[in-house]
Amino acid sequence: MVQMELLQLKYFLTVARCEHVTEAAGKLHVTQSSLSKTIQRLEDDLGVPLFDRIGRKLRLNDFGRTFLQRTEKALFELEQGKREIADLSNPDQGTLQLAVTTASTLPGILREFRKNKPDIQFHVQMVSLENMSRLLHRGEVDFCLSSSDSR
């Protein structure tokens, strides 16, 4: 059974996005050799290479692209869990993720809400009705607001 560490996944994600170990090491504030060893250990644990090495550049191969999709989802879920715990531990602070189809009534609604919860922050996305339910189902937004004339 493969046993991965969270650090390996974060390092993998950064290297995959940079496609260069030196650049990724700089972003992560670790040595290049430490980063390379961590990626090599991850590949050894998985039993496959995740990158094609071309000189000093790295390119995700088919294994790497597949693993990247799962890694992004896993790290997103962990971040969501951290946010939910933070919100539960202090319900008067935090950020509410909102999806709206129209922003015309939003300022008044948010102004009223802030009277009772002044420390709550909002992240608002304008989306279509079709995207709204998808975002809500995936847990990417907390609330959806639409008007009857939105299509």
Short mmCIF file of N, CA, C and O in Angstrom, two decimals, residues 39-100:
data_model
loop_
_atom_site.label_atom_id
_atom_site.label_comp_id
_atom_site.label_asym_id
_atom_site.label_seq_id
_atom_site.Cartn_x
_atom_site.Cartn_y
_atom_site.Cartn_z
N ILE A 39 10.32 14.39 -4.47
CA ILE A 39 9.61 13.98 -5.69
C ILE A 39 10.02 12.56 -6.08
O ILE A 39 9.17 11.73 -6.44
N GLN A 40 11.30 12.26 -5.96
CA GLN A 40 11.78 10.91 -6.30
C GLN A 40 11.16 9.87 -5.36
O GLN A 40 10.75 8.80 -5.79
N ARG A 41 11.05 10.20 -4.08
CA ARG A 41 10.44 9.29 -3.11
C ARG A 41 8.96 9.06 -3.43
O ARG A 41 8.46 7.94 -3.35
N LEU A 42 8.27 10.11 -3.85
CA LEU A 42 6.87 9.98 -4.25
C LEU A 42 6.75 9.06 -5.47
O LEU A 42 5.90 8.17 -5.50
N GLU A 43 7.60 9.27 -6.45
CA GLU A 43 7.58 8.42 -7.64
C GLU A 43 7.91 6.97 -7.27
O GLU A 43 7.28 6.04 -7.79
N ASP A 44 8.86 6.79 -6.38
CA ASP A 44 9.20 5.43 -5.93
C ASP A 44 8.01 4.78 -5.22
O ASP A 44 7.70 3.61 -5.45
N ASP A 45 7.33 5.57 -4.37
CA ASP A 45 6.16 5.06 -3.66
C ASP A 45 5.05 4.65 -4.62
O ASP A 45 4.37 3.65 -4.41
N LEU A 46 4.87 5.44 -5.67
CA LEU A 46 3.82 5.16 -6.65
C LEU A 46 4.23 4.07 -7.65
O LEU A 46 3.38 3.45 -8.28
N GLY A 47 5.53 3.90 -7.80
CA GLY A 47 6.03 2.88 -8.73
C GLY A 47 6.06 3.31 -10.18
O GLY A 47 6.25 2.48 -11.07
N VAL A 48 5.89 4.60 -10.43
CA VAL A 48 5.95 5.13 -11.80
C VAL A 48 6.57 6.52 -11.78
O VAL A 48 6.46 7.25 -10.79
N PRO A 49 7.20 6.92 -12.89
CA PRO A 49 7.67 8.31 -12.99
C PRO A 49 6.48 9.22 -13.28
O PRO A 49 5.56 8.85 -14.01
N LEU A 50 6.48 10.40 -12.69
CA LEU A 50 5.40 11.36 -12.91
C LEU A 50 5.80 12.43 -13.93
O LEU A 50 4.94 13.13 -14.46
N PHE A 51 7.09 12.53 -14.19
CA PHE A 51 7.62 13.56 -15.09
C PHE A 51 8.53 12.93 -16.13
O PHE A 51 9.20 11.93 -15.86
N ASP A 52 8.56 13.55 -17.29
CA ASP A 52 9.61 13.28 -18.26
C ASP A 52 10.65 14.36 -18.04
O ASP A 52 10.31 15.56 -17.98
N ARG A 53 11.88 13.96 -17.87
CA ARG A 53 12.95 14.92 -17.60
C ARG A 53 13.65 15.27 -18.90
O ARG A 53 14.16 14.40 -19.59
N ILE A 54 13.64 16.57 -19.21
CA ILE A 54 14.25 17.08 -20.43
C ILE A 54 15.26 18.14 -20.00
O ILE A 54 14.90 19.30 -19.78
N GLY A 55 16.50 17.73 -19.84
CA GLY A 55 17.51 18.65 -19.33
C GLY A 55 17.15 19.06 -17.91
O GLY A 55 16.94 18.23 -17.05
N ARG A 56 17.04 20.36 -17.70
CA ARG A 56 16.67 20.86 -16.37
C ARG A 56 15.15 21.05 -16.24
O ARG A 56 14.66 21.39 -15.18
N LYS A 57 14.43 20.88 -17.33
CA LYS A 57 12.97 21.04 -17.32
C LYS A 57 12.31 19.70 -17.04
O LYS A 57 12.84 18.65 -17.34
N LEU A 58 11.13 19.79 -16.46
CA LEU A 58 10.31 18.60 -16.21
C LEU A 58 8.98 18.81 -16.92
O LEU A 58 8.43 19.90 -16.93
N ARG A 59 8.47 17.75 -17.50
CA ARG A 59 7.15 17.80 -18.10
C ARG A 59 6.34 16.65 -17.54
O ARG A 59 6.82 15.51 -17.45
N LEU A 60 5.12 16.94 -17.13
CA LEU A 60 4.25 15.88 -16.64
C LEU A 60 4.02 14.86 -17.75
O LEU A 60 3.75 15.23 -18.89
N ASN A 61 4.13 13.60 -17.42
CA ASN A 61 3.77 12.55 -18.37
C ASN A 61 2.32 12.14 -18.10
O ASN A 61 1.62 12.79 -17.31
N ASP A 62 1.85 11.09 -18.75
CA ASP A 62 0.45 10.67 -18.55
C ASP A 62 0.16 10.31 -17.10
O ASP A 62 -0.90 10.65 -16.57
N PHE A 63 1.11 9.63 -16.45
CA PHE A 63 0.93 9.30 -15.03
C PHE A 63 0.82 10.58 -14.21
O PHE A 63 -0.02 10.71 -13.33
N GLY A 64 1.71 11.53 -14.49
CA GLY A 64 1.74 12.79 -13.75
C GLY A 64 0.48 13.61 -13.93
O GLY A 64 -0.04 14.19 -12.98
N ARG A 65 -0.03 13.67 -15.17
CA ARG A 65 -1.26 14.44 -15.42
C ARG A 65 -2.44 13.82 -14.67
O ARG A 65 -3.26 14.53 -14.09
N THR A 66 -2.52 12.51 -14.68
CA THR A 66 -3.60 11.83 -13.95
C THR A 66 -3.47 12.09 -12.45
O THR A 66 -4.45 12.42 -11.78
N PHE A 67 -2.26 11.96 -11.93
CA PHE A 67 -2.03 12.16 -10.50
C PHE A 67 -2.25 13.62 -10.11
O PHE A 67 -2.75 13.90 -9.02
N LEU A 68 -1.92 14.55 -10.99
CA LEU A 68 -2.11 15.97 -10.71
C LEU A 68 -3.60 16.29 -10.50
O LEU A 68 -3.95 17.01 -9.56
N GLN A 69 -4.46 15.73 -11.33
CA GLN A 69 -5.90 15.98 -11.17
C GLN A 69 -6.38 15.53 -9.79
O GLN A 69 -7.13 16.23 -9.11
N ARG A 70 -5.96 14.36 -9.38
CA ARG A 70 -6.37 13.83 -8.07
C ARG A 70 -5.74 14.62 -6.93
O ARG A 70 -6.38 14.85 -5.90
N THR A 71 -4.50 15.03 -7.10
CA THR A 71 -3.80 15.81 -6.07
C THR A 71 -4.49 17.15 -5.86
O THR A 71 -4.71 17.58 -4.73
N GLU A 72 -4.85 17.81 -6.97
CA GLU A 72 -5.54 19.10 -6.86
C GLU A 72 -6.86 18.94 -6.11
O GLU A 72 -7.18 19.74 -5.23
N LYS A 73 -7.61 17.90 -6.43
CA LYS A 73 -8.88 17.65 -5.76
C LYS A 73 -8.67 17.36 -4.27
O LYS A 73 -9.39 17.87 -3.42
N ALA A 74 -7.68 16.54 -3.97
CA ALA A 74 -7.42 16.17 -2.57
C ALA A 74 -7.01 17.39 -1.75
O ALA A 74 -7.53 17.61 -0.64
N LEU A 75 -6.10 18.20 -2.28
CA LEU A 75 -5.65 19.38 -1.54
C LEU A 75 -6.77 20.41 -1.42
O LEU A 75 -6.88 21.08 -0.40
N PHE A 76 -7.62 20.52 -2.45
CA PHE A 76 -8.76 21.41 -2.36
C PHE A 76 -9.70 20.97 -1.24
O PHE A 76 -10.17 21.78 -0.45
N GLU A 77 -9.97 19.68 -1.18
CA GLU A 77 -10.85 19.15 -0.13
C GLU A 77 -10.27 19.40 1.26
O GLU A 77 -11.00 19.74 2.19
N LEU A 78 -8.97 19.23 1.41
CA LEU A 78 -8.34 19.50 2.71
C LEU A 78 -8.44 20.97 3.08
O LEU A 78 -8.70 21.30 4.24
N GLU A 79 -8.25 21.87 2.12
CA GLU A 79 -8.39 23.30 2.38
C GLU A 79 -9.82 23.64 2.75
O GLU A 79 -10.06 24.45 3.64
N GLN A 80 -10.78 23.02 2.07
CA GLN A 80 -12.19 23.24 2.41
C GLN A 80 -12.46 22.78 3.84
O GLN A 80 -13.17 23.45 4.58
N GLY A 81 -11.90 21.64 4.22
CA GLY A 81 -12.06 21.14 5.58
C GLY A 81 -11.48 22.09 6.60
O GLY A 81 -12.11 22.36 7.64
N LYS A 82 -10.31 22.64 6.33
CA LYS A 82 -9.70 23.61 7.24
C LYS A 82 -10.58 24.85 7.38
O LYS A 82 -10.79 25.37 8.47
N ARG A 83 -11.12 25.30 6.25
CA ARG A 83 -11.97 26.50 6.26
C ARG A 83 -13.26 26.22 7.05
O ARG A 83 -13.70 27.04 7.85
N GLU A 84 -13.84 25.05 6.84
CA GLU A 84 -15.08 24.72 7.55
C GLU A 84 -14.85 24.62 9.05
O GLU A 84 -15.67 25.08 9.84
N ILE A 85 -13.74 24.05 9.45
CA ILE A 85 -13.41 23.96 10.88
C ILE A 85 -13.20 25.35 11.46
O ILE A 85 -13.69 25.66 12.55
N ALA A 86 -12.49 26.21 10.72
CA ALA A 86 -12.27 27.58 11.19
C ALA A 86 -13.61 28.31 11.33
O ALA A 86 -13.84 29.03 12.30
N ASP A 87 -14.49 28.11 10.34
CA ASP A 87 -15.80 28.76 10.40
C ASP A 87 -16.63 28.24 11.57
O ASP A 87 -17.32 29.00 12.24
N LEU A 88 -16.57 26.93 11.83
CA LEU A 88 -17.32 26.34 12.94
C LEU A 88 -16.78 26.78 14.29
O LEU A 88 -17.53 27.00 15.24
N SER A 89 -15.45 26.92 14.37
CA SER A 89 -14.85 27.28 15.66
C SER A 89 -15.06 28.75 15.99
O SER A 89 -14.99 29.14 17.14
N ASN A 90 -15.31 29.57 14.99
CA ASN A 90 -15.56 30.98 15.23
C ASN A 90 -16.61 31.47 14.23
O ASN A 90 -16.27 32.07 13.21
N PRO A 91 -17.88 31.21 14.51
CA PRO A 91 -18.94 31.51 13.54
C PRO A 91 -19.15 33.00 13.26
O PRO A 91 -19.83 33.35 12.31
N ASP A 92 -18.56 33.87 14.07
CA ASP A 92 -18.72 35.31 13.84
C ASP A 92 -17.63 35.88 12.93
O ASP A 92 -17.59 37.08 12.67
N GLN A 93 -16.71 35.04 12.48
CA GLN A 93 -15.67 35.46 11.55
C GLN A 93 -15.60 34.44 10.43
O GLN A 93 -16.19 33.37 10.51
N GLY A 94 -14.87 34.76 9.40
CA GLY A 94 -14.72 33.83 8.30
C GLY A 94 -15.17 34.46 6.99
O GLY A 94 -15.41 35.66 6.90
N THR A 95 -15.28 33.62 5.99
CA THR A 95 -15.65 34.08 4.66
C THR A 95 -16.80 33.23 4.14
O THR A 95 -16.73 32.01 4.19
N LEU A 96 -17.81 33.88 3.66
CA LEU A 96 -18.92 33.19 3.00
C LEU A 96 -18.70 33.26 1.50
O LEU A 96 -18.43 34.33 0.94
N GLN A 97 -18.79 32.11 0.85
CA GLN A 97 -18.65 32.02 -0.59
C GLN A 97 -20.04 32.12 -1.20
O GLN A 97 -20.89 31.28 -0.92
N LEU A 98 -20.29 33.14 -2.01
CA LEU A 98 -21.60 33.37 -2.59
C LEU A 98 -21.55 33.24 -4.11
O LEU A 98 -20.60 33.67 -4.74
N ALA A 99 -22.59 32.66 -4.67
CA ALA A 99 -22.77 32.63 -6.12
C ALA A 99 -24.06 33.40 -6.41
O ALA A 99 -25.08 33.15 -5.77
N VAL A 100 -23.99 34.35 -7.32
CA VAL A 100 -25.16 35.16 -7.63
C VAL A 100 -25.35 35.23 -9.14
O VAL A 100 -24.40 35.11 -9.91
#
